[in-house]
Coordinates of C-alpha atoms in Angstrom, one line a residue:
M253 CA -40.7 60.4 -65.0
G254 CA -37.3 61.2 -63.4
E255 CA -33.8 61.1 -64.9
R256 CA -32.5 57.7 -66.0
I257 CA -29.9 56.0 -63.8
H258 CA -27.8 53.2 -65.3
L259 CA -26.9 50.2 -63.2
F260 CA -23.5 48.6 -63.7
D261 CA -22.8 45.3 -61.9
T262 CA -19.3 44.2 -61.3
T263 CA -19.9 41.1 -59.1
L264 CA -18.1 38.8 -61.5
R265 CA -15.0 41.1 -61.7
D266 CA -14.6 43.3 -58.7
G267 CA -16.7 41.1 -56.5
A268 CA -14.5 38.2 -57.4
Q269 CA -11.6 40.0 -55.7
T270 CA -13.2 39.1 -52.3
Q271 CA -11.1 37.0 -50.0
G272 CA -12.3 33.4 -50.2
V273 CA -14.4 33.9 -53.4
D274 CA -13.4 31.9 -56.5
F275 CA -16.1 31.7 -59.1
N276 CA -15.9 29.1 -61.8
A277 CA -17.2 29.8 -65.3
A278 CA -20.5 28.0 -64.8
E279 CA -21.2 30.0 -61.6
K280 CA -20.4 33.2 -63.4
T281 CA -22.9 32.3 -66.1
E282 CA -25.6 31.6 -63.6
I283 CA -25.0 34.9 -61.8
A284 CA -25.0 36.8 -65.1
H285 CA -28.4 35.4 -66.1
A286 CA -29.8 36.3 -62.6
L287 CA -28.5 39.9 -63.1
D288 CA -30.1 40.0 -66.6
I289 CA -33.4 38.9 -65.2
L290 CA -33.1 41.6 -62.5
G291 CA -32.8 44.3 -65.1
V292 CA -29.3 45.8 -64.6
D293 CA -27.9 47.7 -67.6
Y294 CA -24.4 46.3 -67.6
V295 CA -22.9 43.0 -66.5
E296 CA -19.1 43.1 -66.2
G297 CA -17.9 39.6 -66.7
G298 CA -14.3 39.8 -65.7
W299 CA -10.8 40.5 -67.2
P300 CA -10.1 38.5 -70.4
G301 CA -6.5 37.3 -70.5
A302 CA -6.1 37.7 -66.7
N303 CA -6.8 34.1 -65.7
P304 CA -8.0 30.8 -67.2
T305 CA -11.5 31.1 -65.6
D306 CA -12.2 34.4 -67.2
D307 CA -10.8 33.2 -70.6
A308 CA -13.2 30.2 -70.4
F309 CA -16.1 32.4 -69.4
F310 CA -15.6 34.8 -72.2
G311 CA -14.9 32.0 -74.6
S312 CA -18.4 30.7 -74.0
A313 CA -20.1 33.9 -73.0
P314 CA -23.7 33.9 -71.7
V315 CA -26.4 35.3 -74.0
L316 CA -28.0 38.2 -72.2
K317 CA -31.4 39.4 -73.3
R318 CA -31.3 42.9 -71.7
A319 CA -27.9 43.7 -70.0
T320 CA -24.9 44.9 -72.0
F321 CA -22.1 42.3 -71.5
T322 CA -18.9 44.1 -70.6
A323 CA -15.2 43.2 -70.5
F324 CA -12.7 44.8 -68.1
G325 CA -9.1 45.7 -68.7
M326 CA -6.6 48.5 -68.3
T327 CA -5.4 51.4 -70.4
R328 CA -2.4 50.9 -72.6
R329 CA 1.0 50.5 -70.9
P330 CA 3.5 53.3 -70.9
G331 CA 5.8 53.3 -73.9
R332 CA 3.5 51.1 -76.0
S333 CA 1.0 51.8 -78.7
V334 CA -2.5 50.5 -78.2
E335 CA -2.1 48.3 -81.3
N336 CA 0.9 46.6 -79.6
D337 CA -0.5 46.3 -76.1
P338 CA -1.4 42.6 -75.4
G339 CA -3.7 43.5 -72.6
I340 CA -6.0 45.7 -74.7
Q341 CA -5.9 43.3 -77.5
A342 CA -7.1 40.5 -75.2
V343 CA -10.0 42.6 -74.0
L344 CA -11.0 43.5 -77.5
G345 CA -10.7 39.8 -78.4
A346 CA -13.5 39.0 -76.0
D347 CA -15.8 40.6 -78.5
T348 CA -18.2 42.2 -75.9
P349 CA -20.4 45.1 -76.8
A350 CA -18.8 47.3 -74.1
I351 CA -15.4 47.6 -72.6
C352 CA -14.4 49.2 -69.3
L353 CA -10.7 50.2 -68.9
V354 CA -9.2 51.4 -65.7
G355 CA -6.5 54.0 -65.5
K356 CA -4.8 56.3 -62.9
A357 CA -6.4 59.6 -61.9
W358 CA -4.2 60.4 -58.8
D359 CA -0.9 62.1 -59.4
F360 CA 0.6 60.2 -56.4
H361 CA 0.0 56.9 -58.2
V362 CA 1.2 58.2 -61.5
D363 CA 4.5 59.2 -59.9
L364 CA 4.8 56.2 -57.5
A365 CA 3.4 53.2 -59.4
L366 CA 3.9 54.2 -63.0
G367 CA 6.9 56.5 -62.8
I368 CA 5.7 58.5 -65.8
S369 CA 4.7 62.1 -66.5
K370 CA 1.1 63.3 -66.1
D371 CA 0.9 64.1 -69.8
E372 CA 1.8 60.5 -70.7
N373 CA -0.8 59.2 -68.3
I374 CA -3.5 61.4 -69.9
A375 CA -2.3 60.2 -73.4
M376 CA -2.6 56.6 -72.3
I377 CA -6.3 57.2 -71.3
A378 CA -7.1 59.1 -74.5
D379 CA -5.4 56.6 -76.8
S380 CA -7.1 53.6 -75.2
M381 CA -10.6 55.1 -75.3
A382 CA -10.2 56.1 -78.9
H383 CA -9.0 52.7 -79.8
V384 CA -12.0 51.0 -78.3
V385 CA -14.5 53.4 -79.9
A386 CA -12.8 53.0 -83.3
R387 CA -13.6 49.3 -83.1
G388 CA -17.3 49.9 -82.6
R389 CA -17.4 49.1 -78.8
E390 CA -19.0 51.2 -76.1
A391 CA -16.0 52.6 -74.1
M392 CA -15.9 53.3 -70.3
F393 CA -13.1 54.7 -68.2
D394 CA -12.8 53.7 -64.6
A395 CA -10.8 56.6 -63.0
E396 CA -9.0 54.8 -60.2
H397 CA -8.6 56.7 -56.9
F398 CA -10.4 59.7 -58.5
F399 CA -11.5 61.3 -55.2
D400 CA -8.1 61.1 -53.7
G401 CA -6.7 62.5 -56.9
Y402 CA -9.2 65.3 -57.1
K403 CA -8.4 66.3 -53.5
A404 CA -4.7 66.3 -54.2
D405 CA -4.7 67.9 -57.7
P406 CA -8.1 68.6 -59.1
V407 CA -6.7 70.0 -62.4
F408 CA -4.9 66.7 -63.2
A409 CA -7.8 64.5 -62.0
L410 CA -10.3 66.4 -64.1
A411 CA -7.9 66.3 -67.1
C412 CA -8.0 62.5 -66.9
I413 CA -11.8 62.5 -67.1
E414 CA -11.8 65.0 -69.9
A415 CA -9.4 63.0 -71.9
A416 CA -11.6 59.9 -71.7
L417 CA -14.8 61.7 -72.6
D418 CA -13.1 63.7 -75.5
A419 CA -11.8 60.5 -76.9
G420 CA -15.4 59.1 -77.2
A421 CA -15.9 57.3 -73.9
R422 CA -19.6 56.8 -73.1
W423 CA -18.9 56.8 -69.3
A424 CA -16.2 58.2 -67.1
V425 CA -16.6 56.5 -63.7
L426 CA -15.3 58.3 -60.6
C427 CA -13.8 55.6 -58.3
D428 CA -13.5 55.8 -54.6
T429 CA -11.0 53.0 -54.7
N430 CA -9.9 52.8 -51.1
G431 CA -13.4 53.6 -49.8
G432 CA -12.2 56.5 -47.6
T433 CA -14.3 59.4 -49.0
L434 CA -17.4 60.4 -47.0
P435 CA -20.8 61.4 -48.5
A436 CA -20.5 65.1 -48.1
E437 CA -17.1 65.0 -49.9
V438 CA -18.6 62.8 -52.7
S439 CA -21.5 65.2 -53.1
R440 CA -19.2 68.3 -53.4
I441 CA -16.7 66.7 -55.7
V442 CA -19.2 65.1 -58.1
S443 CA -21.1 68.4 -58.2
D444 CA -17.9 70.2 -59.1
V445 CA -17.1 67.7 -61.9
A446 CA -20.7 67.5 -63.2
G447 CA -20.7 71.3 -63.4
K448 CA -17.7 71.4 -65.6
L449 CA -18.4 68.2 -67.7
D450 CA -21.4 66.3 -68.9
G451 CA -23.0 64.7 -65.8
D452 CA -25.0 62.3 -68.0
R453 CA -21.7 60.6 -68.8
L454 CA -20.4 60.3 -65.2
G455 CA -20.6 57.2 -63.0
I456 CA -19.7 56.4 -59.4
H457 CA -17.8 53.3 -58.2
A458 CA -17.7 53.3 -54.4
H459 CA -16.0 50.9 -52.0
N460 CA -17.3 50.3 -48.5
D461 CA -14.3 50.8 -46.2
T462 CA -16.1 53.4 -44.1
G463 CA -19.5 51.7 -44.4
N464 CA -20.6 54.5 -46.7
A465 CA -20.6 52.9 -50.2
V466 CA -24.4 53.0 -50.6
A467 CA -24.6 56.5 -49.2
N468 CA -21.8 57.7 -51.4
S469 CA -23.4 56.2 -54.5
L470 CA -26.7 57.9 -53.8
A471 CA -25.0 61.2 -53.0
A472 CA -23.1 61.0 -56.3
I473 CA -26.4 60.5 -58.2
D474 CA -28.0 63.5 -56.4
A475 CA -24.9 65.5 -57.4
G476 CA -25.2 64.7 -61.1
A477 CA -23.7 61.3 -61.9
R478 CA -25.9 58.9 -63.9
Q479 CA -24.3 55.5 -63.5
I480 CA -23.8 53.5 -60.4
Q481 CA -21.4 50.6 -60.2
G482 CA -21.8 48.0 -57.5
T483 CA -22.1 44.3 -56.7
L484 CA -24.7 41.8 -55.4
N485 CA -24.7 41.8 -51.6
G486 CA -21.8 44.3 -51.6
L487 CA -19.3 41.7 -52.5
G488 CA -15.8 43.0 -53.0
E489 CA -12.2 43.2 -51.7
R490 CA -11.5 44.4 -48.2
C491 CA -14.9 45.7 -46.9
G492 CA -16.7 45.3 -50.2
N493 CA -18.3 47.4 -52.9
A494 CA -21.5 49.5 -53.0
N495 CA -24.4 47.0 -52.5
L496 CA -26.7 47.0 -55.5
V497 CA -29.2 44.9 -53.5
S498 CA -29.8 48.0 -51.3
I499 CA -29.3 50.6 -54.1
I500 CA -31.8 49.1 -56.6
P501 CA -34.9 49.1 -54.4
T502 CA -34.0 52.4 -52.9
L503 CA -33.9 54.0 -56.3
K504 CA -37.0 52.2 -57.5
L505 CA -39.2 52.7 -54.4
K506 CA -37.9 55.8 -52.7
S507 CA -36.6 58.2 -55.4
E508 CA -37.8 60.0 -58.5
Y509 CA -35.1 58.5 -60.6
E510 CA -35.9 56.0 -63.3
I511 CA -34.0 52.7 -63.6
G512 CA -34.4 49.8 -66.0
V513 CA -35.9 47.6 -63.3
S514 CA -39.6 47.0 -63.5
D515 CA -41.9 46.1 -60.6
D516 CA -41.8 42.5 -61.7
D517 CA -38.0 42.6 -62.0
L518 CA -37.7 43.9 -58.5
S519 CA -39.6 40.9 -57.1
H520 CA -36.6 38.8 -58.2
L521 CA -34.2 40.8 -55.9
T522 CA -34.3 38.5 -52.9
R523 CA -33.8 35.4 -55.0
A524 CA -30.8 37.0 -56.8
S525 CA -29.2 37.9 -53.5
R526 CA -29.7 34.5 -52.0
L527 CA -28.5 32.8 -55.2
L528 CA -25.1 34.4 -54.8
D529 CA -24.8 33.3 -51.1
D530 CA -25.9 29.8 -52.2
L531 CA -23.2 29.6 -54.8
L532 CA -20.6 30.9 -52.3
N533 CA -21.9 28.3 -49.8
R534 CA -22.4 30.9 -47.1
A535 CA -25.4 31.8 -45.0
P536 CA -27.3 34.9 -46.1
N537 CA -27.1 38.0 -43.9
R538 CA -30.4 37.7 -41.9
H539 CA -30.4 41.5 -41.2
A540 CA -29.6 42.6 -44.8
P541 CA -31.8 45.6 -45.8
Y542 CA -34.8 44.6 -48.0
V543 CA -33.7 40.9 -48.6
G544 CA -32.7 39.6 -45.2
S545 CA -35.0 37.0 -43.5
A546 CA -35.2 39.5 -40.5
A547 CA -35.7 42.6 -42.7
F548 CA -39.5 42.3 -42.1
A549 CA -39.5 40.3 -38.9
H550 CA -41.6 41.5 -35.9
K551 CA -41.3 40.2 -32.4
G552 CA -42.8 42.5 -29.8
G553 CA -46.6 41.9 -29.3
L554 CA -47.5 45.6 -29.7
H555 CA -45.5 45.8 -32.9
V556 CA -47.2 42.8 -34.3
S557 CA -50.6 44.1 -33.5
A558 CA -49.8 47.3 -35.2
V559 CA -48.3 45.7 -38.3
M560 CA -51.4 43.4 -38.7
K561 CA -53.6 46.5 -38.7
D562 CA -51.4 48.5 -41.0
P563 CA -48.0 47.2 -42.2
R564 CA -46.8 50.8 -42.8
T565 CA -46.4 51.3 -39.1
Y566 CA -43.2 49.2 -39.0
E567 CA -42.4 48.3 -42.6
H568 CA -41.0 51.0 -44.9
V569 CA -41.9 49.0 -48.1
P570 CA -44.1 46.0 -48.6
P571 CA -41.8 42.9 -48.4
E572 CA -43.3 41.2 -51.5
T573 CA -42.1 44.1 -53.7
V574 CA -38.5 42.9 -53.3
G575 CA -39.4 39.2 -53.2
N576 CA -39.2 38.9 -49.5
R577 CA -41.9 38.1 -46.9
R578 CA -43.0 39.1 -43.5
H579 CA -41.8 37.0 -40.5
I580 CA -43.8 37.0 -37.2
V581 CA -41.4 35.9 -34.5
V582 CA -42.9 34.1 -31.5
S583 CA -41.1 34.0 -28.1
D584 CA -41.9 34.2 -24.4
Q585 CA -41.7 38.0 -24.8
S586 CA -44.8 38.0 -27.0
G587 CA -47.8 35.8 -26.9
R588 CA -51.3 35.6 -28.3
A589 CA -51.0 38.5 -30.8
N590 CA -47.8 37.0 -32.3
V591 CA -49.3 33.5 -32.6
L592 CA -52.4 34.8 -34.3
A593 CA -50.3 36.9 -36.6
L594 CA -48.0 34.1 -37.6
M595 CA -51.0 31.8 -38.2
A596 CA -52.5 34.5 -40.5
D597 CA -49.2 34.8 -42.3
T598 CA -49.2 31.1 -43.0
G599 CA -52.8 31.3 -44.3
L600 CA -54.3 29.5 -41.4
E601 CA -57.3 31.3 -39.9
I602 CA -57.7 30.9 -36.2
D603 CA -60.3 32.3 -34.0
P604 CA -58.7 34.5 -31.3
D605 CA -60.9 32.6 -28.8
H606 CA -59.7 29.2 -30.1
P607 CA -59.6 26.9 -27.0
K608 CA -56.1 25.5 -27.8
L609 CA -54.5 28.9 -28.3
P610 CA -53.6 29.4 -24.6
R611 CA -52.1 25.9 -24.6
L612 CA -49.9 26.8 -27.6
V613 CA -48.7 30.0 -25.9
E614 CA -47.8 28.1 -22.8
E615 CA -46.1 25.4 -24.8
V616 CA -43.9 28.0 -26.5
K617 CA -42.9 29.5 -23.2
S618 CA -42.2 26.1 -21.7
R619 CA -40.1 25.0 -24.6
E620 CA -38.1 28.2 -24.6
F621 CA -37.4 27.7 -20.9
E622 CA -35.9 24.3 -21.9
G623 CA -33.6 26.1 -24.4
Y624 CA -35.7 26.2 -27.6
T625 CA -35.9 29.5 -29.5
Y626 CA -38.4 30.3 -32.2
D627 CA -36.8 33.7 -32.9
G628 CA -35.2 32.6 -36.1
A629 CA -36.7 29.1 -36.3
E630 CA -40.1 30.0 -37.8
A631 CA -40.6 26.6 -39.5
S632 CA -40.2 24.7 -36.2
F633 CA -42.7 27.1 -34.6
E634 CA -45.2 26.6 -37.4
L635 CA -44.9 22.8 -37.0
L636 CA -45.3 23.1 -33.3
A637 CA -48.4 25.3 -33.7
L638 CA -50.0 23.0 -36.2
R639 CA -49.3 19.9 -34.2
T640 CA -50.9 21.5 -31.2
L641 CA -54.0 22.1 -33.4
G642 CA -53.7 18.6 -34.7
T643 CA -53.2 19.5 -38.4
V644 CA -49.8 18.2 -39.4
P645 CA -49.9 15.0 -41.5
S646 CA -47.9 12.0 -40.2
Y647 CA -45.5 11.4 -43.1
F648 CA -43.0 9.0 -41.4
E649 CA -42.0 7.8 -38.0
V650 CA -38.4 7.4 -36.9
E651 CA -38.1 4.3 -34.7
S652 CA -34.4 4.7 -33.9
F653 CA -31.1 6.0 -35.2
R654 CA -27.4 5.3 -34.6
V655 CA -24.2 7.1 -35.5
L656 CA -20.7 5.6 -35.5
A657 CA -17.5 7.5 -36.0
E658 CA -14.3 5.5 -36.8
Q659 CA -10.8 6.8 -37.2
R660 CA -8.7 4.6 -39.5
H661 CA -6.1 4.6 -42.2
N662 CA -7.3 4.6 -45.8
A663 CA -5.7 2.7 -48.7
L664 CA -3.1 5.5 -49.1
G665 CA -2.1 5.2 -45.5
K666 CA -3.6 8.5 -44.5
Q667 CA -5.5 8.8 -41.2
V668 CA -9.2 9.6 -41.9
T669 CA -12.4 9.7 -39.8
V670 CA -15.4 8.0 -41.3
T671 CA -18.9 8.6 -40.0
E672 CA -21.8 6.1 -40.6
A673 CA -25.4 6.5 -39.7
T674 CA -28.2 4.0 -39.5
V675 CA -31.9 5.0 -39.4
K676 CA -34.9 2.9 -38.9
V677 CA -38.0 4.6 -40.2
V678 CA -41.6 3.6 -40.8
V679 CA -43.4 4.8 -44.0
D680 CA -47.0 3.7 -44.7
G681 CA -46.7 1.0 -42.1
E682 CA -43.5 -0.4 -43.7
R683 CA -40.3 -0.5 -41.7
R684 CA -37.2 0.7 -43.6
L685 CA -33.6 0.6 -42.6
S686 CA -31.1 2.8 -44.3
V687 CA -27.3 3.1 -43.8
A688 CA -25.2 5.9 -45.2
E689 CA -21.8 7.5 -44.7
G690 CA -21.3 11.3 -44.5
N691 CA -18.9 14.1 -43.8
G692 CA -19.7 14.1 -40.0
P693 CA -22.7 12.8 -38.1
V694 CA -25.3 15.4 -39.3
D695 CA -24.4 14.7 -43.0
A696 CA -24.5 11.0 -42.4
L697 CA -27.9 11.2 -40.6
N698 CA -29.2 13.4 -43.4
A699 CA -28.1 10.9 -46.1
A700 CA -29.5 7.9 -44.2
L701 CA -32.8 9.5 -43.4
V702 CA -33.6 10.7 -47.0
K703 CA -32.1 7.6 -48.6
D704 CA -35.4 5.6 -48.5
L705 CA -38.5 7.6 -47.7
G706 CA -40.6 5.7 -50.2
K707 CA -43.3 7.8 -51.9
Y708 CA -41.9 11.0 -50.3
A709 CA -38.6 10.9 -52.0
D710 CA -40.0 12.8 -55.1
Y711 CA -41.2 15.6 -52.9
L712 CA -37.7 16.4 -51.5
G713 CA -36.2 17.3 -54.9
G714 CA -33.8 20.3 -54.5
W715 CA -34.0 20.2 -50.7
R716 CA -30.7 20.8 -49.0
L717 CA -29.1 22.3 -45.9
V718 CA -27.3 25.6 -46.2
D719 CA -26.3 26.5 -42.7
Y720 CA -25.8 24.7 -39.4
K721 CA -25.2 26.5 -36.0
V722 CA -24.6 25.1 -32.6
R723 CA -24.9 27.0 -29.3
I724 CA -24.0 25.8 -25.8
L725 CA -26.8 26.7 -23.4
S726 CA -25.2 25.6 -20.2
P727 CA -21.4 26.0 -20.5
Q728 CA -21.0 25.5 -16.8
A729 CA -21.9 21.8 -17.4
G730 CA -18.8 21.4 -19.6
T731 CA -19.0 18.4 -22.0
G732 CA -22.5 17.6 -20.6
A733 CA -23.9 20.9 -21.6
I734 CA -27.3 21.3 -23.2
T735 CA -26.9 22.3 -26.9
R736 CA -29.2 24.1 -29.3
V737 CA -28.9 23.4 -33.0
M738 CA -30.3 25.7 -35.7
I739 CA -30.5 24.4 -39.3
E740 CA -31.2 26.6 -42.3
S741 CA -32.6 24.8 -45.4
T742 CA -33.6 25.7 -48.9
D743 CA -34.8 24.2 -52.2
D744 CA -34.7 25.1 -55.8
S745 CA -37.4 27.7 -55.4
G746 CA -35.0 29.9 -53.4
V747 CA -37.2 29.9 -50.3
T748 CA -35.3 29.3 -47.0
W749 CA -36.6 28.1 -43.7
N750 CA -35.1 27.5 -40.2
T751 CA -35.6 24.7 -37.7
V752 CA -34.3 24.1 -34.2
G753 CA -33.5 21.2 -31.9
V754 CA -32.4 21.1 -28.2
S755 CA -30.8 18.2 -26.3
P756 CA -27.9 17.4 -24.0
N757 CA -26.8 15.3 -27.0
I758 CA -25.7 17.4 -30.0
I759 CA -26.5 14.6 -32.4
D760 CA -30.0 14.3 -31.0
A761 CA -30.5 18.0 -31.2
S762 CA -29.3 18.0 -34.8
F763 CA -31.6 15.1 -35.7
Q764 CA -34.6 17.0 -34.2
A765 CA -33.9 20.0 -36.4
L766 CA -33.3 17.8 -39.4
I767 CA -36.6 16.0 -39.1
D768 CA -38.5 19.3 -38.7
S769 CA -36.8 20.6 -41.9
I770 CA -37.8 17.6 -43.9
T771 CA -41.4 17.6 -42.5
Y772 CA -41.7 21.3 -43.3
K773 CA -40.6 20.7 -46.8
L774 CA -43.1 17.9 -47.3
M775 CA -45.9 20.0 -45.8
R776 CA -45.0 22.9 -48.2
E777 CA -45.1 20.5 -51.1
N778 CA -48.6 19.2 -50.0
A779 CA -47.3 15.7 -49.8
P780 CA -50.0 13.2 -48.8
G781 CA -50.1 12.2 -45.2

């Protein structure tokens, strides 16, 4: 077995610095548990005393089974003792097993930001680490701007690291805080430091401002560091942090290093990644390595044929190892091989000489000429294919729908727009009429449609829309243009699926995609037809 690499997640602290991200305490708890299941070694919860959310989170801290719960803070202030520094006392008061304190390691910042001597900065680091260790906590030092500091004054930057380690810190983490260092520089500097100090106590904290955070982290490990700090999906301020969702499977599947993530743990990776996006109410990156819905998607007919014979031809790892799955994309650029491959992927065996197969291929080409696309709407394609073969149950029939939008003044005198939808649907021969209001026509239609589906209501538990996209296909037609609507849906299992609708009427296109999404969910749940 290779050398042990320790994984430190800072999604809940450094990731929370992302513009537009504002976790509440409950969301932090949910993410912490997902990270614990995934098998990371440290979960950094935030900065006690910095804001009410972190205070509430640490006040009711999650019980982690495997990960070491960690609080973040800063070294003592200049001119104060650690005993009289309220910041350090607040961090200690969180009562976490580990504490990570940040301090300066660049002489430029010591002069400019702190206005103190280098000796005083080094004393602040040593005093703080010793104080944490004396209280029985695992101490870590985040050396802020270490790489810039080392390039400017290597003697001083190294002295900061030595002070932390000599005072008892378990880890001294070399931070590329502005993300401007390149992999070759990281490799050289970490190698220099590891050659002078104990590499088993060095970590790397890389930001992604040049797009090299993952590469820098891996370079640091190869050069001797043994801890990697990063975040889920690379969340973080500016351009983000090193993406643990890419680093974890790379270390596990493509290196000789050992990490605390088992094969079973790794299968939770995609779910953890998508959980974060779901909590942030944003669409997952389809092209994210390992976990994106397009990470194992194949479109060209020759590629599909090769993958079906041996997946290793175009897949660097089996998708199921990271909790993902293969997607066979069908379009007018492919044909019979793609259709057969997708059918096999859904578990439906079809004879290559099936008499309806040419009809299905022609139907796909015809509908794509009208504006439909099944590249990214695999659920709608699957329904189309199964309908062509006559195997989709008839769950309900929509007789008609109507959407009304009214702008009016509410009781407070504020002008608001209210949308109301009416849907007539037949379930088991019984006509049902539902009316609902929503935040816009799609939300109102959604609410009205699922309001009264009789026996099928129980099968839709947890189903929800997570993304909605509109594209104008004929802009030259102005307001009469044909529109394509793509809807992404999910449920409590974490599985996502995509459906499509096309029409000159954007509401009609949306409703098509919405019905496909619900039908697909019912089919997945084996609802009776």
